[in-house]
PDB file of C-alpha atoms in Angstrom:
ATOM      1  CA  MET L  18     -27.504  -9.948 -12.748  1.00 74.00           C
ATOM      2  CA  GLU L  19     -23.809  -9.120 -12.336  1.00 88.00           C
ATOM      3  CA  PHE L  20     -22.690  -6.877  -9.487  1.00 88.00           C
ATOM      4  CA  GLU L  21     -21.838  -3.901 -11.726  1.00 90.00           C
ATOM      5  CA  ASP L  22     -25.184  -4.304 -13.495  1.00 92.00           C
ATOM      6  CA  LEU L  23     -26.906  -4.025 -10.115  1.00 93.00           C
ATOM      7  CA  VAL L  24     -25.004  -0.794  -9.435  1.00 93.00           C
ATOM      8  CA  ILE L  25     -25.940   0.658 -12.815  1.00 93.00           C
ATOM      9  CA  ALA L  26     -29.578  -0.386 -12.385  1.00 94.00           C
ATOM     10  CA  SER L  27     -29.583   1.242  -8.949  1.00 93.00           C
ATOM     11  CA  GLN L  28     -28.176   4.438 -10.379  1.00 94.00           C
ATOM     12  CA  GLU L  29     -30.998   4.405 -12.908  1.00 94.00           C
ATOM     13  CA  GLY L  30     -33.561   4.251 -10.106  1.00 93.00           C
ATOM     14  CA  ASP L  31     -34.151   0.505  -9.636  1.00 93.00           C
ATOM     15  CA  ASP L  32     -34.842   0.230  -5.889  1.00 94.00           C
ATOM     16  CA  ASN L  33     -34.845  -3.574  -6.011  1.00 95.00           C
ATOM     17  CA  ALA L  34     -31.310  -3.558  -7.433  1.00 94.00           C
ATOM     18  CA  PHE L  35     -30.176  -1.235  -4.634  1.00 95.00           C
ATOM     19  CA  TYR L  36     -31.821  -3.523  -2.083  1.00 95.00           C
ATOM     20  CA  GLU L  37     -29.876  -6.476  -3.533  1.00 94.00           C
ATOM     21  CA  LEU L  38     -26.608  -4.508  -3.369  1.00 95.00           C
ATOM     22  CA  MET L  39     -27.155  -3.698   0.280  1.00 95.00           C
ATOM     23  CA  LYS L  40     -28.172  -7.277   1.033  1.00 94.00           C
ATOM     24  CA  LEU L  41     -24.917  -8.515  -0.520  1.00 94.00           C
ATOM     25  CA  ASN L  42     -22.855  -6.114   1.609  1.00 94.00           C
ATOM     26  CA  LYS L  43     -24.707  -6.071   4.937  1.00 93.00           C
ATOM     27  CA  VAL L  44     -22.524  -8.609   6.786  1.00 92.00           C
ATOM     28  CA  LYS L  45     -19.296  -6.897   5.747  1.00 91.00           C
ATOM     29  CA  LEU L  46     -20.696  -3.493   6.713  1.00 94.00           C
ATOM     30  CA  TYR L  47     -21.805  -4.779  10.097  1.00 94.00           C
ATOM     31  CA  ARG L  48     -18.388  -6.298  10.855  1.00 90.00           C
ATOM     32  CA  ILE L  49     -16.634  -3.046   9.976  1.00 91.00           C
ATOM     33  CA  ALA L  50     -19.079  -0.891  11.932  1.00 92.00           C
ATOM     34  CA  TYR L  51     -18.851  -3.144  14.984  1.00 90.00           C
ATOM     35  CA  THR L  52     -15.052  -3.108  14.817  1.00 86.00           C
ATOM     36  CA  TYR L  53     -15.145   0.671  15.173  1.00 87.00           C
ATOM     37  CA  LEU L  54     -18.173   1.262  17.382  1.00 88.00           C
ATOM     38  CA  LYS L  55     -18.087  -1.876  19.611  1.00 85.00           C
ATOM     39  CA  ASN L  56     -21.831  -1.695  20.104  1.00 88.00           C
ATOM     40  CA  GLU L  57     -24.571  -3.518  18.204  1.00 92.00           C
ATOM     41  CA  GLU L  58     -27.102  -0.685  18.328  1.00 93.00           C
ATOM     42  CA  ASP L  59     -24.585   1.903  17.106  1.00 93.00           C
ATOM     43  CA  SER L  60     -23.382  -0.494  14.404  1.00 94.00           C
ATOM     44  CA  LEU L  61     -26.908  -1.030  13.094  1.00 95.00           C
ATOM     45  CA  GLU L  62     -27.483   2.725  13.139  1.00 95.00           C
ATOM     46  CA  ALA L  63     -24.252   3.164  11.157  1.00 95.00           C
ATOM     47  CA  ILE L  64     -25.444   0.698   8.523  1.00 96.00           C
ATOM     48  CA  GLN L  65     -28.794   2.441   8.308  1.00 96.00           C
ATOM     49  CA  GLU L  66     -27.181   5.840   7.847  1.00 96.00           C
ATOM     50  CA  THR L  67     -24.666   4.437   5.350  1.00 96.00           C
ATOM     51  CA  THR L  68     -27.538   2.921   3.361  1.00 96.00           C
ATOM     52  CA  TYR L  69     -29.348   6.257   3.319  1.00 95.00           C
ATOM     53  CA  ARG L  70     -26.237   8.193   2.287  1.00 95.00           C
ATOM     54  CA  ALA L  71     -25.381   5.674  -0.417  1.00 95.00           C
ATOM     55  CA  TYR L  72     -28.924   5.741  -1.760  1.00 95.00           C
ATOM     56  CA  THR L  73     -29.064   9.534  -1.937  1.00 94.00           C
ATOM     57  CA  LYS L  74     -25.593   9.906  -3.480  1.00 94.00           C
ATOM     58  CA  LEU L  75     -25.484   6.838  -5.723  1.00 93.00           C
ATOM     59  CA  LYS L  76     -25.848   8.825  -8.937  1.00 90.00           C
ATOM     60  CA  LYS L  77     -22.594  10.645  -8.099  1.00 90.00           C
ATOM     61  CA  LEU L  78     -20.623   7.368  -8.196  1.00 90.00           C
ATOM     62  CA  LYS L  79     -18.804   7.554 -11.530  1.00 90.00           C
ATOM     63  CA  GLU L  80     -17.365   4.035 -11.691  1.00 90.00           C
ATOM     64  CA  PRO L  81     -19.746   1.215 -10.705  1.00 90.00           C
ATOM     65  CA  GLN L  82     -16.895  -1.264 -10.127  1.00 90.00           C
ATOM     66  CA  PHE L  83     -15.849   0.811  -7.100  1.00 90.00           C
ATOM     67  CA  PHE L  84     -19.232   0.591  -5.368  1.00 94.00           C
ATOM     68  CA  LYS L  85     -17.976  -1.640  -2.527  1.00 91.00           C
ATOM     69  CA  THR L  86     -15.009   0.559  -1.658  1.00 90.00           C
ATOM     70  CA  TRP L  87     -17.175   3.680  -1.965  1.00 93.00           C
ATOM     71  CA  LEU L  88     -19.745   2.139   0.381  1.00 94.00           C
ATOM     72  CA  VAL L  89     -17.101   1.151   2.950  1.00 92.00           C
ATOM     73  CA  ARG L  90     -15.658   4.682   2.817  1.00 91.00           C
ATOM     74  CA  ILE L  91     -19.107   6.120   3.594  1.00 94.00           C
ATOM     75  CA  LEU L  92     -19.414   3.723   6.546  1.00 94.00           C
ATOM     76  CA  ILE L  93     -15.959   4.481   7.949  1.00 91.00           C
ATOM     77  CA  ASN L  94     -16.580   8.226   7.678  1.00 90.00           C
ATOM     78  CA  TYR L  95     -19.855   7.804   9.542  1.00 93.00           C
ATOM     79  CA  CYS L  96     -18.144   5.726  12.245  1.00 90.00           C
ATOM     80  CA  PHE L  97     -15.478   8.409  12.702  1.00 86.00           C
ATOM     81  CA  ASP L  98     -18.158  11.086  12.953  1.00 87.00           C
ATOM     82  CA  GLU L  99     -20.060   9.001  15.495  1.00 88.00           C
ATOM     83  CA  LEU L 100     -16.943   8.390  17.597  1.00 83.00           C
ATOM     84  CA  LYS L 101     -16.211  12.121  17.587  1.00 81.00           C
ATOM     85  CA  ARG L 102     -19.811  12.856  18.518  1.00 83.00           C
ATOM     86  CA  GLN L 103     -19.603  10.426  21.410  1.00 78.00           C
ATOM     87  CA  LYS L 104     -16.255  11.990  22.333  1.00 67.00           C
ATOM     88  CA  LYS L 105     -14.485   8.692  21.947  1.00 46.00           C
ATOM     89  CA  CYS L 106     -10.979   8.811  20.617  1.00 47.00           C
ATOM     90  CA  LEU L 107     -10.708   5.099  19.902  1.00 47.00           C
ATOM     91  CA  PRO L 108     -13.151   2.232  20.017  1.00 46.00           C
ATOM     92  CA  MET L 109     -12.853   0.547  23.406  1.00 51.00           C
ATOM     93  CA  LEU L 110     -13.450  -3.034  24.328  1.00 49.00           C
ATOM     94  CA  ASN L 111     -16.740  -3.562  26.117  1.00 52.00           C
ATOM     95  CA  ASP L 112     -16.158  -6.082  28.911  1.00 50.00           C
ATOM     96  CA  LYS L 113     -19.803  -7.138  28.966  1.00 48.00           C
ATOM     97  CA  GLU L 114     -19.660  -8.132  25.311  1.00 49.00           C
ATOM     98  CA  ILE L 115     -16.410 -10.075  25.442  1.00 45.00           C
ATOM     99  CA  SER L 116     -17.118 -13.761  25.735  1.00 47.00           C
ATOM    100  CA  GLN L 117     -15.150 -15.688  28.314  1.00 42.00           C
ATOM    101  CA  GLU L 118     -13.949 -18.039  25.578  1.00 40.00           C
ATOM    102  CA  MET L 119     -11.964 -15.233  23.960  1.00 48.00           C
ATOM    103  CA  ASN L 120      -8.314 -15.843  24.760  1.00 51.00           C
ATOM    104  CA  ASN L 121      -5.803 -13.367  26.141  1.00 57.00           C
ATOM    105  CA  ASP L 122      -3.891 -13.164  22.867  1.00 57.00           C
ATOM    106  CA  ARG L 123      -6.946 -11.822  21.080  1.00 60.00           C
ATOM    107  CA  LEU L 124      -7.563  -9.318  23.879  1.00 64.00           C
ATOM    108  CA  ASP L 125      -3.949  -8.212  23.751  1.00 69.00           C
ATOM    109  CA  MET L 126      -4.170  -7.796  19.981  1.00 75.00           C
ATOM    110  CA  GLU L 127      -7.363  -5.745  20.180  1.00 76.00           C
ATOM    111  CA  TRP L 128      -5.850  -3.656  22.953  1.00 78.00           C
ATOM    112  CA  ALA L 129      -2.710  -3.086  20.880  1.00 82.00           C
ATOM    113  CA  ILE L 130      -4.721  -2.194  17.751  1.00 84.00           C
ATOM    114  CA  ASP L 131      -6.673   0.371  19.787  1.00 83.00           C
ATOM    115  CA  LYS L 132      -3.337   1.990  20.700  1.00 86.00           C
ATOM    116  CA  LEU L 133      -2.379   2.570  17.049  1.00 88.00           C
ATOM    117  CA  LEU L 134      -2.799   5.862  15.233  1.00 89.00           C
ATOM    118  CA  PRO L 135      -6.178   5.913  13.442  1.00 87.00           C
ATOM    119  CA  LYS L 136      -4.639   5.593   9.959  1.00 89.00           C
ATOM    120  CA  TYR L 137      -2.646   2.528  11.034  1.00 91.00           C
ATOM    121  CA  ARG L 138      -5.629   1.019  12.847  1.00 89.00           C
ATOM    122  CA  ASP L 139      -7.771   1.459   9.718  1.00 88.00           C
ATOM    123  CA  ILE L 140      -5.255  -0.357   7.551  1.00 91.00           C
ATOM    124  CA  ILE L 141      -4.894  -3.261   9.998  1.00 90.00           C
ATOM    125  CA  ILE L 142      -8.685  -3.632  10.257  1.00 88.00           C
ATOM    126  CA  LEU L 143      -9.260  -3.438   6.513  1.00 88.00           C
ATOM    127  CA  LYS L 144      -6.362  -5.735   5.610  1.00 88.00           C
ATOM    128  CA  TYR L 145      -6.547  -8.428   8.277  1.00 85.00           C
ATOM    129  CA  PHE L 146     -10.103  -8.300   9.619  1.00 83.00           C
ATOM    130  CA  GLU L 147     -11.868  -7.545   6.324  1.00 81.00           C
ATOM    131  CA  ASP L 148      -9.292  -9.237   4.073  1.00 81.00           C
ATOM    132  CA  LEU L 149      -9.212  -6.375   1.560  1.00 86.00           C
ATOM    133  CA  ARG L 150      -6.502  -6.007  -1.061  1.00 89.00           C
ATOM    134  CA  ILE L 151      -3.972  -3.161  -0.899  1.00 92.00           C
ATOM    135  CA  GLN L 152      -5.527  -1.529  -3.966  1.00 90.00           C
ATOM    136  CA  ASP L 153      -9.017  -1.589  -2.366  1.00 87.00           C
ATOM    137  CA  ILE L 154      -7.665  -0.116   0.866  1.00 90.00           C
ATOM    138  CA  ALA L 155      -5.997   2.652  -1.161  1.00 90.00           C
ATOM    139  CA  LEU L 156      -9.329   3.487  -2.777  1.00 87.00           C
ATOM    140  CA  ILE L 157     -11.163   3.504   0.552  1.00 87.00           C
ATOM    141  CA  LEU L 158      -8.551   5.657   2.278  1.00 87.00           C
ATOM    142  CA  GLU L 159      -8.067   7.791  -0.831  1.00 87.00           C
ATOM    143  CA  CYS L 160      -4.290   7.472  -0.916  1.00 91.00           C
ATOM    144  CA  PRO L 161      -1.701   5.807  -3.192  1.00 94.00           C
ATOM    145  CA  GLU L 162      -1.034   2.059  -2.889  1.00 93.00           C
ATOM    146  CA  GLY L 163       2.577   2.784  -1.932  1.00 94.00           C
ATOM    147  CA  THR L 164       1.358   4.824   1.034  1.00 94.00           C
ATOM    148  CA  VAL L 165      -0.893   1.984   2.136  1.00 93.00           C
ATOM    149  CA  LYS L 166       2.042  -0.453   1.985  1.00 94.00           C
ATOM    150  CA  THR L 167       4.235   1.932   3.974  1.00 94.00           C
ATOM    151  CA  TRP L 168       1.549   2.533   6.600  1.00 94.00           C
ATOM    152  CA  LEU L 169       0.849  -1.198   6.823  1.00 93.00           C
ATOM    153  CA  ASN L 170       4.519  -1.910   7.449  1.00 94.00           C
ATOM    154  CA  LYS L 171       4.721   0.844  10.070  1.00 94.00           C
ATOM    155  CA  ALA L 172       1.489  -0.364  11.691  1.00 92.00           C
ATOM    156  CA  LEU L 173       2.791  -3.920  11.981  1.00 92.00           C
ATOM    157  CA  ASN L 174       6.082  -2.705  13.443  1.00 92.00           C
ATOM    158  CA  GLU L 175       4.251  -0.487  15.908  1.00 92.00           C
ATOM    159  CA  LEU L 176       1.955  -3.376  16.875  1.00 88.00           C
ATOM    160  CA  ARG L 177       4.986  -5.583  17.561  1.00 87.00           C
ATOM    161  CA  THR L 178       6.482  -2.862  19.749  1.00 89.00           C
ATOM    162  CA  ILE L 179       3.266  -2.286  21.685  1.00 85.00           C
ATOM    163  CA  ILE L 180       2.785  -5.994  22.313  1.00 82.00           C
ATOM    164  CA  LYS L 181       6.454  -6.535  23.207  1.00 82.00           C
ATOM    165  CA  GLU L 182       6.415  -3.651  25.696  1.00 83.00           C
ATOM    166  CA  GLY L 183       3.226  -5.013  27.194  1.00 73.00           C
ATOM    167  CA  GLY L 184       1.757  -2.421  29.448  1.00 54.00           C
ATOM    168  CA  HIS L 185      -1.533  -4.296  29.377  1.00 51.00           C
TER     169      HIS L 185
END
């Protein structure tokens, strides 16, 4: 069954089709959730809540081909809500969970990304960590593609500045 057919079947009440959709997206969802929440338990909770919200609102999705971006948007919104609830402004690195093999460049990059404005951080994560296309990012963030390109350019420039200035 094609991906869009699974979405349509799910919208028509086929629980097995919905299960398959979630199975196909679980790794991507986990990576995104963990990028924001930096905690396995919170990330799994985010996926669970995203699954519930998607299941209960699936019939409202008008265009099945946008299921993946719609699902990611639900997850990101949940992560933002969770960070607000935990009174976290930005996801922080958890020293206990950072393996010793991770090099300083990666730590510096994560540190610099955490310093970005949320809209810039989102674009960097979606583009370079999740390898999404500009048009998919625009759908997820609900803004024009031109805005995504502008924000991406500004985010990269800001990242260069943060890393160049150091401070870490």
